[in-house]
Amino acid sequence: MLREMGSSGVATSFSILSSLGDLRQDWDLDDISAWVQRYFDFLEDHGGYMLVWLQAARSDEQLRELGMRGSMRAARLASDAMRKLGAPTDEEPHVQGLALMALLDRFWYHWRITKAPLEASDVHQGLARMLAAMLRPAQAEPKRKTKPRAKPKAESAAKAAAAAAKKAAPVPPAKRTKRLEQMRSAIVAAADCNPVSGQSWQ
């Protein structure tokens, strides 16, 4: 009986996932939102069966195998549909499709089964934006800050050479002697100072 129920649900899921690719090429968020709502309507009818199958498959190897094959087929259909609407073609298709299915299926579970207090309009629009980002990732990337203009290599090299020469230049004897005297004075003053009162020990 579980397999008979599953055959109907699986066929319907294949049809709905494939229908994503039938949206117009210049789709907008309203188009995607309407499709998300249609997918959730499917889950309202068949989501309970899916949950029962998941539980049964944990102890039934044959059910697990059937479910895995169905999921991989559904993932490929979802990926093909996504690519028709502009999704990247350099991703592994099953990963692409399973990511979409996992997002929607698990969200529906938290929203409709565990009763997360969310408005339907917020759910459909929010998930539509996420799916749109998967379909057009280049447009979803944040604008990059403009990098400062690079200085000409010749100018940069000249400044670097000048700085290196200045750093490497020997300190004149007079300046070196003056620095040593300043360091000695500072050390003597610190040694003679009371750390509590701040006044001299003498």
Short mmCIF file of C-alpha atoms in Angstrom, two decimals:
data_model
loop_
_atom_site.label_atom_id
_atom_site.label_comp_id
_atom_site.label_asym_id
_atom_site.label_seq_id
_atom_site.Cartn_x
_atom_site.Cartn_y
_atom_site.Cartn_z
CA MET A 1 0.00 0.00 0.00
CA LEU A 2 2.82 2.37 0.84
CA ARG A 3 4.38 1.74 -2.58
CA GLU A 4 1.04 2.33 -4.34
CA MET A 5 0.57 5.63 -2.52
CA GLY A 6 4.16 6.54 -3.32
CA SER A 7 3.87 5.99 -7.05
CA SER A 8 1.17 8.67 -7.33
CA GLY A 9 3.04 11.14 -5.15
CA VAL A 10 6.34 10.64 -6.92
CA ALA A 11 4.78 11.15 -10.35
CA THR A 12 3.17 14.38 -9.17
CA SER A 13 6.41 15.65 -7.65
CA PHE A 14 8.25 14.95 -10.92
CA SER A 15 5.64 16.97 -12.79
CA ILE A 16 5.78 19.96 -10.43
CA LEU A 17 9.57 20.07 -10.29
CA SER A 18 9.75 19.96 -14.07
CA SER A 19 7.15 22.73 -14.35
CA LEU A 20 9.59 25.16 -12.74
CA GLY A 21 11.44 25.19 -16.05
CA ASP A 22 8.25 26.16 -17.88
CA LEU A 23 8.21 29.64 -16.36
CA ARG A 24 8.84 32.50 -18.76
CA GLN A 25 12.50 33.36 -19.29
CA ASP A 26 12.05 36.88 -17.92
CA TRP A 27 10.51 35.55 -14.72
CA ASP A 28 10.15 37.70 -11.64
CA LEU A 29 9.66 37.01 -7.94
CA ASP A 30 5.89 36.71 -8.32
CA ASP A 31 6.37 33.87 -10.82
CA ILE A 32 8.72 32.03 -8.47
CA SER A 33 6.46 32.67 -5.48
CA ALA A 34 3.49 31.17 -7.33
CA TRP A 35 5.53 28.08 -8.14
CA VAL A 36 6.64 27.72 -4.50
CA GLN A 37 3.00 27.90 -3.45
CA ARG A 38 2.12 25.20 -5.96
CA TYR A 39 4.89 22.96 -4.60
CA PHE A 40 3.61 23.47 -1.06
CA ASP A 41 0.08 22.59 -2.21
CA PHE A 42 1.56 19.31 -3.44
CA LEU A 43 3.14 18.74 -0.02
CA GLU A 44 -0.18 19.38 1.68
CA ASP A 45 -1.55 16.37 -0.22
CA HIS A 46 1.50 14.10 -0.21
CA GLY A 47 3.81 15.39 2.54
CA GLY A 48 2.34 13.04 5.13
CA TYR A 49 3.11 10.05 2.94
CA MET A 50 6.68 11.29 2.53
CA LEU A 51 7.14 11.45 6.29
CA VAL A 52 5.77 7.91 6.72
CA TRP A 53 8.07 6.65 3.95
CA LEU A 54 11.10 8.23 5.64
CA GLN A 55 10.33 6.46 8.88
CA ALA A 56 9.64 3.10 7.23
CA ALA A 57 12.77 3.29 5.06
CA ARG A 58 14.98 3.42 8.14
CA SER A 59 14.29 -0.26 8.78
CA ASP A 60 13.45 -1.44 5.25
CA GLU A 61 16.40 -1.55 2.86
CA GLN A 62 14.19 -2.02 -0.19
CA LEU A 63 12.12 1.07 0.62
CA ARG A 64 15.29 3.04 1.24
CA GLU A 65 16.68 2.01 -2.15
CA LEU A 66 13.44 2.93 -3.92
CA GLY A 67 13.33 6.26 -2.14
CA MET A 68 16.92 7.05 -3.01
CA ARG A 69 16.38 6.36 -6.70
CA GLY A 70 13.25 8.50 -6.72
CA SER A 71 15.02 11.35 -4.94
CA MET A 72 17.92 11.31 -7.39
CA ARG A 73 15.54 11.32 -10.33
CA ALA A 74 13.60 14.22 -8.81
CA ALA A 75 16.83 16.10 -8.11
CA ARG A 76 17.90 15.79 -11.73
CA LEU A 77 14.54 17.08 -12.95
CA ALA A 78 14.75 20.00 -10.53
CA SER A 79 18.27 20.84 -11.69
CA ASP A 80 17.27 20.70 -15.36
CA ALA A 81 14.36 23.05 -14.65
CA MET A 82 16.57 25.46 -12.70
CA ARG A 83 19.11 25.62 -15.50
CA LYS A 84 16.42 26.56 -18.00
CA LEU A 85 15.83 29.66 -15.88
CA GLY A 86 19.48 30.65 -15.61
CA ALA A 87 20.98 28.55 -12.80
CA PRO A 88 24.73 27.81 -13.14
CA THR A 89 25.57 24.77 -15.24
CA ASP A 90 28.95 24.11 -13.60
CA GLU A 91 27.42 22.62 -10.45
CA GLU A 92 26.80 18.89 -9.96
CA PRO A 93 23.13 18.62 -11.03
CA HIS A 94 22.01 16.26 -8.28
CA VAL A 95 23.53 18.50 -5.61
CA GLN A 96 21.75 21.47 -7.18
CA GLY A 97 18.38 19.74 -7.30
CA LEU A 98 18.61 18.12 -3.88
CA ALA A 99 19.48 21.48 -2.33
CA LEU A 100 16.25 22.97 -3.69
CA MET A 101 14.14 20.01 -2.60
CA ALA A 102 15.68 19.93 0.88
CA LEU A 103 15.05 23.65 1.32
CA LEU A 104 11.37 23.39 0.42
CA ASP A 105 10.56 20.02 2.00
CA ARG A 106 12.19 20.78 5.32
CA PHE A 107 10.75 24.28 5.47
CA TRP A 108 7.26 22.93 4.84
CA TYR A 109 7.77 20.44 7.67
CA HIS A 110 8.69 23.16 10.19
CA TRP A 111 5.96 25.49 8.97
CA ARG A 112 3.01 23.13 8.50
CA ILE A 113 3.77 20.16 10.75
CA THR A 114 5.46 21.78 13.74
CA LYS A 115 3.31 24.92 13.24
CA ALA A 116 5.94 27.64 13.00
CA PRO A 117 4.00 30.94 13.38
CA LEU A 118 4.67 32.36 9.91
CA GLU A 119 2.44 34.14 7.42
CA ALA A 120 1.97 32.40 4.08
CA SER A 121 2.82 35.54 2.11
CA ASP A 122 6.11 35.95 4.00
CA VAL A 123 6.97 32.29 3.45
CA HIS A 124 6.27 32.30 -0.28
CA GLN A 125 8.05 35.58 -0.94
CA GLY A 126 11.02 34.75 1.26
CA LEU A 127 11.58 31.36 -0.34
CA ALA A 128 11.07 32.91 -3.78
CA ARG A 129 13.96 35.29 -3.10
CA MET A 130 16.17 32.40 -2.02
CA LEU A 131 15.31 30.41 -5.12
CA ALA A 132 15.90 33.49 -7.28
CA ALA A 133 19.38 33.79 -5.79
CA MET A 134 20.03 30.17 -6.76
CA LEU A 135 18.86 30.85 -10.30
CA ARG A 136 20.73 34.14 -10.77
CA PRO A 137 23.66 34.03 -8.32
CA ALA A 138 25.57 36.80 -10.09
CA GLN A 139 22.76 39.27 -9.40
CA ALA A 140 22.56 38.17 -5.76
CA GLU A 141 26.20 38.97 -5.02
CA PRO A 142 26.68 42.14 -2.93
CA LYS A 143 28.31 45.09 -4.63
CA ARG A 144 32.01 45.15 -4.04
CA LYS A 145 33.69 48.21 -2.63
CA THR A 146 35.73 50.12 -5.15
CA LYS A 147 39.37 49.41 -4.58
CA PRO A 148 41.76 52.41 -4.45
CA ARG A 149 43.52 53.10 -7.69
CA ALA A 150 46.78 51.22 -7.87
CA LYS A 151 49.85 53.45 -8.10
CA PRO A 152 52.07 53.05 -11.13
CA LYS A 153 54.62 50.34 -10.61
CA ALA A 154 57.51 52.69 -11.34
CA GLU A 155 56.39 55.16 -8.66
CA SER A 156 55.82 52.41 -6.10
CA ALA A 157 59.18 50.81 -6.82
CA ALA A 158 60.98 54.18 -6.49
CA LYS A 159 59.37 54.89 -3.12
CA ALA A 160 60.14 51.40 -1.86
CA ALA A 161 63.78 51.74 -2.91
CA ALA A 162 64.08 55.14 -1.21
CA ALA A 163 62.57 53.79 2.02
CA ALA A 164 64.90 50.79 1.98
CA ALA A 165 67.94 53.01 1.40
CA LYS A 166 66.93 55.31 4.24
CA LYS A 167 66.45 52.36 6.58
CA ALA A 168 69.79 50.84 5.63
CA ALA A 169 71.78 54.11 5.86
CA PRO A 170 74.22 54.15 8.81
CA VAL A 171 73.45 56.45 11.73
CA PRO A 172 76.04 59.24 12.04
CA PRO A 173 78.34 58.84 15.10
CA ALA A 174 77.12 62.07 16.70
CA LYS A 175 73.46 61.04 16.51
CA ARG A 176 74.30 57.53 17.74
CA THR A 177 76.14 58.96 20.77
CA LYS A 178 73.25 61.30 21.54
CA ARG A 179 70.75 58.44 21.42
CA LEU A 180 72.86 56.30 23.73
CA GLU A 181 73.12 59.14 26.23
CA GLN A 182 69.33 59.64 26.15
CA MET A 183 68.80 55.92 26.77
CA ARG A 184 71.26 55.90 29.68
CA SER A 185 69.57 58.91 31.27
CA ALA A 186 66.15 57.27 30.99
CA ILE A 187 67.42 54.02 32.55
CA VAL A 188 69.10 55.86 35.45
CA ALA A 189 65.98 57.93 36.13
CA ALA A 190 63.81 54.82 36.17
CA ALA A 191 66.19 53.03 38.55
CA ASP A 192 66.25 55.97 40.97
CA CYS A 193 62.46 56.42 41.01
CA ASN A 194 60.20 55.02 43.80
CA PRO A 195 57.53 52.93 41.95
CA VAL A 196 54.93 53.74 44.63
CA SER A 197 55.37 57.49 45.21
CA GLY A 198 56.91 58.30 41.88
CA GLN A 199 59.66 60.27 43.67
CA SER A 200 63.39 59.63 43.85
CA TRP A 201 64.75 57.10 46.32
CA GLN A 202 67.44 59.59 47.34
#
